[in-house]
Structures are given as structure tokens and as C-alpha cells.
Amino acid sequence: MEKSGRPFSVKRTVKWGDCDPAGIIYTPRVFDYLVESLEAWFREVVGVSWMELNWEMNMGMPMVRVECDFVRAPRPDQEIEVEVRVRKLGAASVTYALTGHDGAGQHYFRATLVGCFIARPDFKPTRVPDEFRARIAAYQAACGDG
Amino acid sequence: MEKSGRPFSVKRTVKWGDCDPAGIIYTPRVFDYLVESLEAWFREVVGVSWMELNWEMNMGMPMVRVECDFVRAPRPDQEIEVEVRVRKLGAASVTYALTGHDGAGQHYFRATLVGCFIARPDFKPTRVPDEFRARIAAYQAACGDG
Amino acid sequence: MEKSGRPFSVKRTVKWGDCDPAGIIYTPRVFDYLVESLEAWFREVVGVSWMELNWEMNMGMPMVRVECDFVRAPRPDQEIEVEVRVRKLGAASVTYALTGHDGAGQHYFRATLVGCFIARPDFKPTRVPDEFRARIAAYQAACGDG
Amino acid sequence: MEKSGRPFSVKRTVKWGDCDPAGIIYTPRVFDYLVESLEAWFREVVGVSWMELNWEMNMGMPMVRVECDFVRAPRPDQEIEVEVRVRKLGAASVTYALTGHDGAGQHYFRATLVGCFIARPDFKPTRVPDEFRARIAAYQAACGDG
């Protein structure tokens, strides 16, 4: 469930199938959580979906770098809220800070993702479009960042 | 396919279902590649599978930190070789350096993963067992590292 | 998002990463949708989570048969509602009918899943516990089925 | 690992991350195994990859129906061989029979998948191209089927 406030966040319940025989989340699934949260953020804040960005506008925003600290391992049925903030708005790239927490101060993971705008079909980096830039900067301001 | 030489590596073909509508690998799938390669390495080099480690030895080695640079986006049908090296063997943690390349010098991604040995059921960090430590150190030496 | 009415259903937005380079959902992801909907249904209607069922009650309900007709291929950003109904309540097994639709009459997929209650650790079939049976039968009645 | 004999099969080791907290494969992952085996079969037998089929030939072969019986639940580290046979070669559709076994007579799952050739971008069913038809029929004959 997406929350319309600022910072933007997505709530999800850790699924049985997200977890491995250790009974905790399987590490790669955390990156599904992160990228899916960023996708939802992009649709709401930037105003276009990744499908529109790629198939209609002939652009894209692939990740060029990801780092993540796993503070505590989520277990099945736990509710996790993934919060998305913008740390840096560059010429072609945007640096995001995402945090997975339980809404009561317990952190599960903290990540930094760097996405770079590219033009298709050659995937060369391209400037963040002005309209997008304005919306992202407004989001930063609404979050008290930037 | 796992190669028995040193450094240890796993070859795989990028699957249609690993890729998204942009026609390149979906970012979280790179972490599946990384962790699956580490799982195969662990079974061969340390000599026990993660299932045995968790369900028989009551231990585990969850990731505590991951970072990854995406140098070039893999596309369906490309062959990628993921090489696993050990960068640092700590008291309870092991730092791994994984590289995804095409065997001809083209890199796709470069990652650092830090795993920490824990004792179940409380998931408290525990010393790398001596037998494991000896095998991991021997692997480092065989790779010319450490 | 789960809806509390009857029949029980789960709403979800088709994600970018659920889709392949054809721009439609990658077939195996439909089974993720189906099983995740059943997991949510189980938690709400039967009253225990699969984690509790397995790790606390030493039981389980693995699938023994699945069939699915793909009526129309979902695309990124579409909203799909997966509805769960109980078609047959057997001695040890339960037959579920799941439908993925858009809430306006358009069907995407229609599936039948058969789950069988088992006792751990030998995974032998076991009778549906009476308390569960009563709740499942009540659900059938509330849906006008059974 | 793909085997070049007939019937065509793909060998794989059940991964830690394919399994859930019950310690057996998570049901939807079986469909990943099935569709990935079919993808490998298609590349070898039909002679084009799904990427080429979709992005170069403007066609596709989405699944229209899948059914699967889960005979025995695979566990981490087990080797499974998925064998692909063609049961029926229709005008636009092909019916596949896939079996997951351990090479020693133990079956894990048995599935039927029906794929339908379509023309992009409208996804209307289209006749199996003659060249493909010839190769698929030859495969059936080589397997002693059809």
C-alpha cells in the first residue's frame, strides 16, 4: 500500500515465499522490495510509469550502483514500510536513500540506489528532463531534504 | 555450470524471465546471480551446503552488507561468468568480491558482499568455525589473494 | 491490498519487474500472484499464517496440483484483483478456484489449486483440523458456494 | 546444464533461495523451472531465442494454459532434470509435456504447457511458421513421439 504523504513510502507484508529455509527473508528479495518501492515512487512523484518512460518516451533509468546494509532480518508476516528519499539530483543521475523499517523505529535495511537516465536504444546517459527535475526537486523540498 | 578451477566461477545464460520490458536484466535479478554463485562456492569450497549449515549445524551466514556497481546491462541469451573471490576473512564475517564478466574482458557487474556467521536460533554472530576458516584461507591462497 | 468482503480478494498492480521483454507478465509470476493470494486468504480466513502452520503447528499445506488458463496477458501498471473461492473441502485436501480480473468483467487468468494438509516432518497427508474445517466451510457458505 | 540428446533435458540443482521456510521448493519456483527449460529447448530445437522471436521476428509464444502435478517436493541441493517433449503440434499452438525427475526414476513434477504463437503488436494467434513446424516435428520423431 502506498502512502500519499511525504516522504513517500510503501507498506508490505513479508511473504512466505520471500523467505528461505532459514526462516528469514532471502537476501535478493530485499532488492525486489527496494526497486518496487522506487517504481511506485517514480509513478507517483515523477508522474510517469517505467513502462511509459521506456516504451513511449524512449528513455529509461537503470540502476548504476546499489548498496545496502541489512540491519535486521525480516521474517514472514512482518509489516515493513519502505521509505524513499532523494539524496542527490545530478545532471543525469539521481541518488536515492531507501529505508525499510517497521514504523516504530526498528530498521531492517538501509540502502542507497543510484539511477541514471538514459536514451534508448543506445542506453547513453541523458540529462534528467526539466519537467522531471522540477518534480524531483519539489519532492526533496517537501521532505525537508536537498 | 560451475568450474572447478581457481578462482571458482559459475557460468550462466541470462534468461528471458530475468529481463524486464527494457530488454535488459531486471536489477534485483543480479542479486539472485550473486547470491546463487556464493551458494555454489560455499558448497564446493567450504564443503557444506547452506541447508546443512542451517538445518544440521544450527548456523547460518546471512548477508550484512552488499554493494554492487552495474557496469553494463546484460541482455537475454548472453553468457555471464560470475567469479567469487575472498577479500577478507574476519573473526565472524567474510568479505567476498564477485565479478560478472563475459570471459573476454567485458565486465557487467562488480560486487562486494559481506556475510556474517551466526548461531541459531538467536542469530548472534559467531566465530567462523576453524575447519571452515582453514578451507577459506586455502582458497584465498590458491587464488593468489589474502 | 486485501479486501475484507466475501469472496476474499487481493488487489495488486502489475510490476515492471513482473514483466518480460515482450512487455507482458512473465508466466511464472502469475503463480506468484496466485500463491501469495492464497497465503493472504489463509491468514485471514483460516486464522493462522503459513509460518505458524509450519513452524509452530508442525503442519503444512503444499500444493499437489495447479492448473491455470491465461485468458489475457496483464501488462505493467494494470490493476488486477485476485479472488479466492473454495470449490471443494476434502478430507485432507482443499480445492481452490482463483480468478484474476480487473474488477470490470475482464478476466486475465483462471486457476484451480489443490492444497493438501500434511504433518511434519514426514510430510504425510493429514486430516484438515476441525477448527480449520469449520472456518473454511463458513467461508464457502458466505460466498454462496459449497 | 543442457543435454544435447533426445529428449532434450536441462539439469539443475535446487537452490536455497528456491525454497521456503518449510524447507521445500516454493511452488511458483517450479514454474520458473518449467518455463526456463522450455526457453532452452526452444533455443536449441526451434533454433531462435525468445528474444529474437519477439524483438526481431515480431512474434511470441505466450502460454495459454499450464497444468502441473506435484508428485514429490524437491529440497535444496537435489539435482533435478527437466525433460521436454512435444505432445501435440497444432495450427498455432504447441502442447508440451515436461517432467522433473532425478534421473533414477523418481518424479518430482509432471506438467503440460500449451504455448500459442502470436503476431506482435496485437498478440493475435498466428500459424506456427513452416520452418519451426518442420523442426518441432523432427524433434517429436527423434523422441519417438508424434
PDB file of C-alpha atoms in Angstrom, chain A:
ATOM      1  CA  MET A   1       0.000   0.000   0.000  1.00  0.00           C
ATOM      2  CA  GLU A   2       1.383   3.381  -0.984  1.00  0.00           C
ATOM      3  CA  LYS A   3       1.035   6.307   1.397  1.00  0.00           C
ATOM      4  CA  SER A   4       0.397   9.667  -0.150  1.00  0.00           C
ATOM      5  CA  GLY A   5       2.326  11.666   2.456  1.00  0.00           C
ATOM      6  CA  ARG A   6       5.908  12.875   2.349  1.00  0.00           C
ATOM      7  CA  PRO A   7       8.320  11.148   2.452  1.00  0.00           C
ATOM      8  CA  PHE A   8       6.631   8.638   0.176  1.00  0.00           C
ATOM      9  CA  SER A   9       6.585   5.084   1.476  1.00  0.00           C
ATOM     10  CA  VAL A  10       5.200   1.687   0.541  1.00  0.00           C
ATOM     11  CA  LYS A  11       3.930  -0.793   3.140  1.00  0.00           C
ATOM     12  CA  ARG A  12       4.200  -4.505   2.551  1.00  0.00           C
ATOM     13  CA  THR A  13       3.873  -7.740   4.452  1.00  0.00           C
ATOM     14  CA  VAL A  14       6.848 -10.093   4.213  1.00  0.00           C
ATOM     15  CA  LYS A  15       5.642 -13.106   2.289  1.00  0.00           C
ATOM     16  CA  TRP A  16       6.250 -16.775   2.981  1.00  0.00           C
ATOM     17  CA  GLY A  17       7.783 -17.105  -0.470  1.00  0.00           C
ATOM     18  CA  ASP A  18      10.151 -14.157   0.136  1.00  0.00           C
ATOM     19  CA  CYS A  19      11.829 -16.226   2.846  1.00  0.00           C
ATOM     20  CA  ASP A  20      14.265 -19.122   2.665  1.00  0.00           C
ATOM     21  CA  PRO A  21      14.659 -22.250   4.814  1.00  0.00           C
ATOM     22  CA  ALA A  22      16.418 -20.149   7.488  1.00  0.00           C
ATOM     23  CA  GLY A  23      13.012 -18.571   8.127  1.00  0.00           C
ATOM     24  CA  ILE A  24      14.182 -15.066   7.225  1.00  0.00           C
ATOM     25  CA  ILE A  25      13.982 -13.037   4.035  1.00  0.00           C
ATOM     26  CA  TYR A  26      16.194 -14.342   1.209  1.00  0.00           C
ATOM     27  CA  THR A  27      18.679 -11.502   0.565  1.00  0.00           C
ATOM     28  CA  PRO A  28      17.884 -10.869  -3.132  1.00  0.00           C
ATOM     29  CA  ARG A  29      14.206 -10.310  -2.256  1.00  0.00           C
ATOM     30  CA  VAL A  30      15.216  -7.154  -0.342  1.00  0.00           C
ATOM     31  CA  PHE A  31      16.282  -5.724  -3.703  1.00  0.00           C
ATOM     32  CA  ASP A  32      12.863  -6.595  -5.122  1.00  0.00           C
ATOM     33  CA  TYR A  33      11.369  -4.574  -2.260  1.00  0.00           C
ATOM     34  CA  LEU A  34      13.735  -1.666  -2.927  1.00  0.00           C
ATOM     35  CA  VAL A  35      13.251  -1.470  -6.686  1.00  0.00           C
ATOM     36  CA  GLU A  36       9.473  -1.994  -6.475  1.00  0.00           C
ATOM     37  CA  SER A  37       9.266   0.872  -3.965  1.00  0.00           C
ATOM     38  CA  LEU A  38      11.276   3.084  -6.282  1.00  0.00           C
ATOM     39  CA  GLU A  39       8.984   2.130  -9.177  1.00  0.00           C
ATOM     40  CA  ALA A  40       5.922   3.189  -7.156  1.00  0.00           C
ATOM     41  CA  TRP A  41       7.659   6.393  -6.094  1.00  0.00           C
ATOM     42  CA  PHE A  42       8.563   7.207  -9.703  1.00  0.00           C
ATOM     43  CA  ARG A  43       4.983   6.729 -10.886  1.00  0.00           C
ATOM     44  CA  GLU A  44       3.613   8.978  -8.179  1.00  0.00           C
ATOM     45  CA  VAL A  45       6.262  11.677  -7.873  1.00  0.00           C
ATOM     46  CA  VAL A  46       7.713  11.921 -11.382  1.00  0.00           C
ATOM     47  CA  GLY A  47       4.283  11.216 -12.829  1.00  0.00           C
ATOM     48  CA  VAL A  48       5.074   8.567 -15.427  1.00  0.00           C
ATOM     49  CA  SER A  49       5.396   4.804 -15.099  1.00  0.00           C
ATOM     50  CA  TRP A  50       8.571   2.977 -16.087  1.00  0.00           C
ATOM     51  CA  MET A  51       6.592   1.380 -18.943  1.00  0.00           C
ATOM     52  CA  GLU A  52       5.714   4.843 -20.299  1.00  0.00           C
ATOM     53  CA  LEU A  53       9.262   6.082 -19.728  1.00  0.00           C
ATOM     54  CA  ASN A  54      10.715   3.171 -21.712  1.00  0.00           C
ATOM     55  CA  TRP A  55       8.162   2.292 -24.373  1.00  0.00           C
ATOM     56  CA  GLU A  56       6.649   5.728 -25.040  1.00  0.00           C
ATOM     57  CA  MET A  57       9.380   8.235 -24.186  1.00  0.00           C
ATOM     58  CA  ASN A  58      12.284   6.008 -25.311  1.00  0.00           C
ATOM     59  CA  MET A  59      14.160   6.601 -22.104  1.00  0.00           C
ATOM     60  CA  GLY A  60      14.986   4.566 -19.042  1.00  0.00           C
ATOM     61  CA  MET A  61      16.522   4.849 -15.610  1.00  0.00           C
ATOM     62  CA  PRO A  62      18.627   1.748 -14.964  1.00  0.00           C
ATOM     63  CA  MET A  63      20.500   1.419 -11.689  1.00  0.00           C
ATOM     64  CA  VAL A  64      24.219   2.032 -11.896  1.00  0.00           C
ATOM     65  CA  ARG A  65      25.012   1.400  -8.249  1.00  0.00           C
ATOM     66  CA  VAL A  66      23.277  -0.130  -5.249  1.00  0.00           C
ATOM     67  CA  GLU A  67      24.473  -0.548  -1.703  1.00  0.00           C
ATOM     68  CA  CYS A  68      22.558  -1.937   1.218  1.00  0.00           C
ATOM     69  CA  ASP A  69      23.117  -2.624   4.896  1.00  0.00           C
ATOM     70  CA  PHE A  70      20.978  -5.367   6.378  1.00  0.00           C
ATOM     71  CA  VAL A  71      20.376  -4.248   9.939  1.00  0.00           C
ATOM     72  CA  ARG A  72      17.901  -6.930  10.991  1.00  0.00           C
ATOM     73  CA  ALA A  73      16.472  -9.862   9.045  1.00  0.00           C
ATOM     74  CA  PRO A  74      12.728  -9.590   8.329  1.00  0.00           C
ATOM     75  CA  ARG A  75      10.621 -12.707   8.942  1.00  0.00           C
ATOM     76  CA  PRO A  76       7.367 -13.867   7.318  1.00  0.00           C
ATOM     77  CA  ASP A  77       4.252 -11.816   8.200  1.00  0.00           C
ATOM     78  CA  GLN A  78       6.173  -8.777   9.441  1.00  0.00           C
ATOM     79  CA  GLU A  79       4.997  -5.428   8.113  1.00  0.00           C
ATOM     80  CA  ILE A  80       7.712  -3.357   6.535  1.00  0.00           C
ATOM     81  CA  GLU A  81       7.491   0.198   5.338  1.00  0.00           C
ATOM     82  CA  VAL A  82       9.957   1.219   2.667  1.00  0.00           C
ATOM     83  CA  GLU A  83      10.573   4.961   2.625  1.00  0.00           C
ATOM     84  CA  VAL A  84      12.064   6.679  -0.422  1.00  0.00           C
ATOM     85  CA  ARG A  85      14.048   9.918  -0.211  1.00  0.00           C
ATOM     86  CA  VAL A  86      16.188  11.718  -2.759  1.00  0.00           C
ATOM     87  CA  ARG A  87      19.695  12.374  -1.573  1.00  0.00           C
ATOM     88  CA  LYS A  88      21.171  13.950  -4.700  1.00  0.00           C
ATOM     89  CA  LEU A  89      19.806  15.175  -8.010  1.00  0.00           C
ATOM     90  CA  GLY A  90      22.642  15.178 -10.552  1.00  0.00           C
ATOM     91  CA  ALA A  91      22.819  16.031 -14.233  1.00  0.00           C
ATOM     92  CA  ALA A  92      21.805  12.578 -15.486  1.00  0.00           C
ATOM     93  CA  SER A  93      21.688  10.601 -12.262  1.00  0.00           C
ATOM     94  CA  VAL A  94      19.583  10.568  -9.123  1.00  0.00           C
ATOM     95  CA  THR A  95      20.767   9.149  -5.803  1.00  0.00           C
ATOM     96  CA  TYR A  96      18.029   7.644  -3.648  1.00  0.00           C
ATOM     97  CA  ALA A  97      18.110   6.701   0.049  1.00  0.00           C
ATOM     98  CA  LEU A  98      15.674   3.928   0.922  1.00  0.00           C
ATOM     99  CA  THR A  99      14.957   2.665   4.404  1.00  0.00           C
ATOM    100  CA  GLY A 100      12.978  -0.400   5.430  1.00  0.00           C
ATOM    101  CA  HIS A 101      11.509  -0.004   8.911  1.00  0.00           C
ATOM    102  CA  ASP A 102       8.542  -1.173  10.962  1.00  0.00           C
ATOM    103  CA  GLY A 103       7.017   2.228  11.660  1.00  0.00           C
ATOM    104  CA  ALA A 104       8.085   2.009  15.312  1.00  0.00           C
ATOM    105  CA  GLY A 105      11.759   2.815  14.987  1.00  0.00           C
ATOM    106  CA  GLN A 106      13.092  -0.650  14.149  1.00  0.00           C
ATOM    107  CA  HIS A 107      15.160  -0.571  10.952  1.00  0.00           C
ATOM    108  CA  TYR A 108      15.547  -3.682   8.759  1.00  0.00           C
ATOM    109  CA  PHE A 109      17.648  -2.358   5.904  1.00  0.00           C
ATOM    110  CA  ARG A 110      19.104   0.917   4.646  1.00  0.00           C
ATOM    111  CA  ALA A 111      20.075   1.318   1.015  1.00  0.00           C
ATOM    112  CA  THR A 112      21.443   3.792  -1.471  1.00  0.00           C
ATOM    113  CA  LEU A 113      20.464   3.385  -5.123  1.00  0.00           C
ATOM    114  CA  VAL A 114      21.846   5.434  -7.980  1.00  0.00           C
ATOM    115  CA  GLY A 115      19.751   5.532 -11.135  1.00  0.00           C
ATOM    116  CA  CYS A 116      20.910   7.117 -14.371  1.00  0.00           C
ATOM    117  CA  PHE A 117      18.624   8.484 -17.065  1.00  0.00           C
ATOM    118  CA  ILE A 118      19.448   7.047 -20.489  1.00  0.00           C
ATOM    119  CA  ALA A 119      18.144   7.466 -24.029  1.00  0.00           C
ATOM    120  CA  ARG A 120      17.105   4.376 -25.992  1.00  0.00           C
ATOM    121  CA  PRO A 121      18.132   2.463 -27.982  1.00  0.00           C
ATOM    122  CA  ASP A 122      21.820   3.116 -27.264  1.00  0.00           C
ATOM    123  CA  PHE A 123      21.438   3.490 -23.491  1.00  0.00           C
ATOM    124  CA  LYS A 124      23.674   6.592 -23.404  1.00  0.00           C
ATOM    125  CA  PRO A 125      23.257   8.783 -20.290  1.00  0.00           C
ATOM    126  CA  THR A 126      20.986  11.752 -20.876  1.00  0.00           C
ATOM    127  CA  ARG A 127      20.051  14.804 -18.821  1.00  0.00           C
ATOM    128  CA  VAL A 128      17.158  14.437 -16.396  1.00  0.00           C
ATOM    129  CA  PRO A 129      14.278  16.076 -18.321  1.00  0.00           C
ATOM    130  CA  ASP A 130      13.426  19.521 -16.898  1.00  0.00           C
ATOM    131  CA  GLU A 131       9.870  18.569 -16.021  1.00  0.00           C
ATOM    132  CA  PHE A 132      11.097  15.542 -14.060  1.00  0.00           C
ATOM    133  CA  ARG A 133      13.807  17.615 -12.431  1.00  0.00           C
ATOM    134  CA  ALA A 134      11.281  20.119 -11.160  1.00  0.00           C
ATOM    135  CA  ARG A 135       9.091  17.398  -9.648  1.00  0.00           C
ATOM    136  CA  ILE A 136      12.010  15.609  -8.025  1.00  0.00           C
ATOM    137  CA  ALA A 137      13.347  18.863  -6.559  1.00  0.00           C
ATOM    138  CA  ALA A 138       9.866  19.683  -5.224  1.00  0.00           C
ATOM    139  CA  TYR A 139       9.739  16.251  -3.610  1.00  0.00           C
ATOM    140  CA  GLN A 140      13.109  16.829  -1.965  1.00  0.00           C
ATOM    141  CA  ALA A 141      11.887  20.137  -0.604  1.00  0.00           C
ATOM    142  CA  ALA A 142       8.626  18.600   0.665  1.00  0.00           C
ATOM    143  CA  CYS A 143      10.721  16.018   2.556  1.00  0.00           C
ATOM    144  CA  GLY A 144      12.936  18.737   4.039  1.00  0.00           C
ATOM    145  CA  ASP A 145      15.913  17.437   2.043  1.00  0.00           C
ATOM    146  CA  GLY A 146      18.057  18.844  -0.754  1.00  0.00           C
TER     147      GLY A 146
END
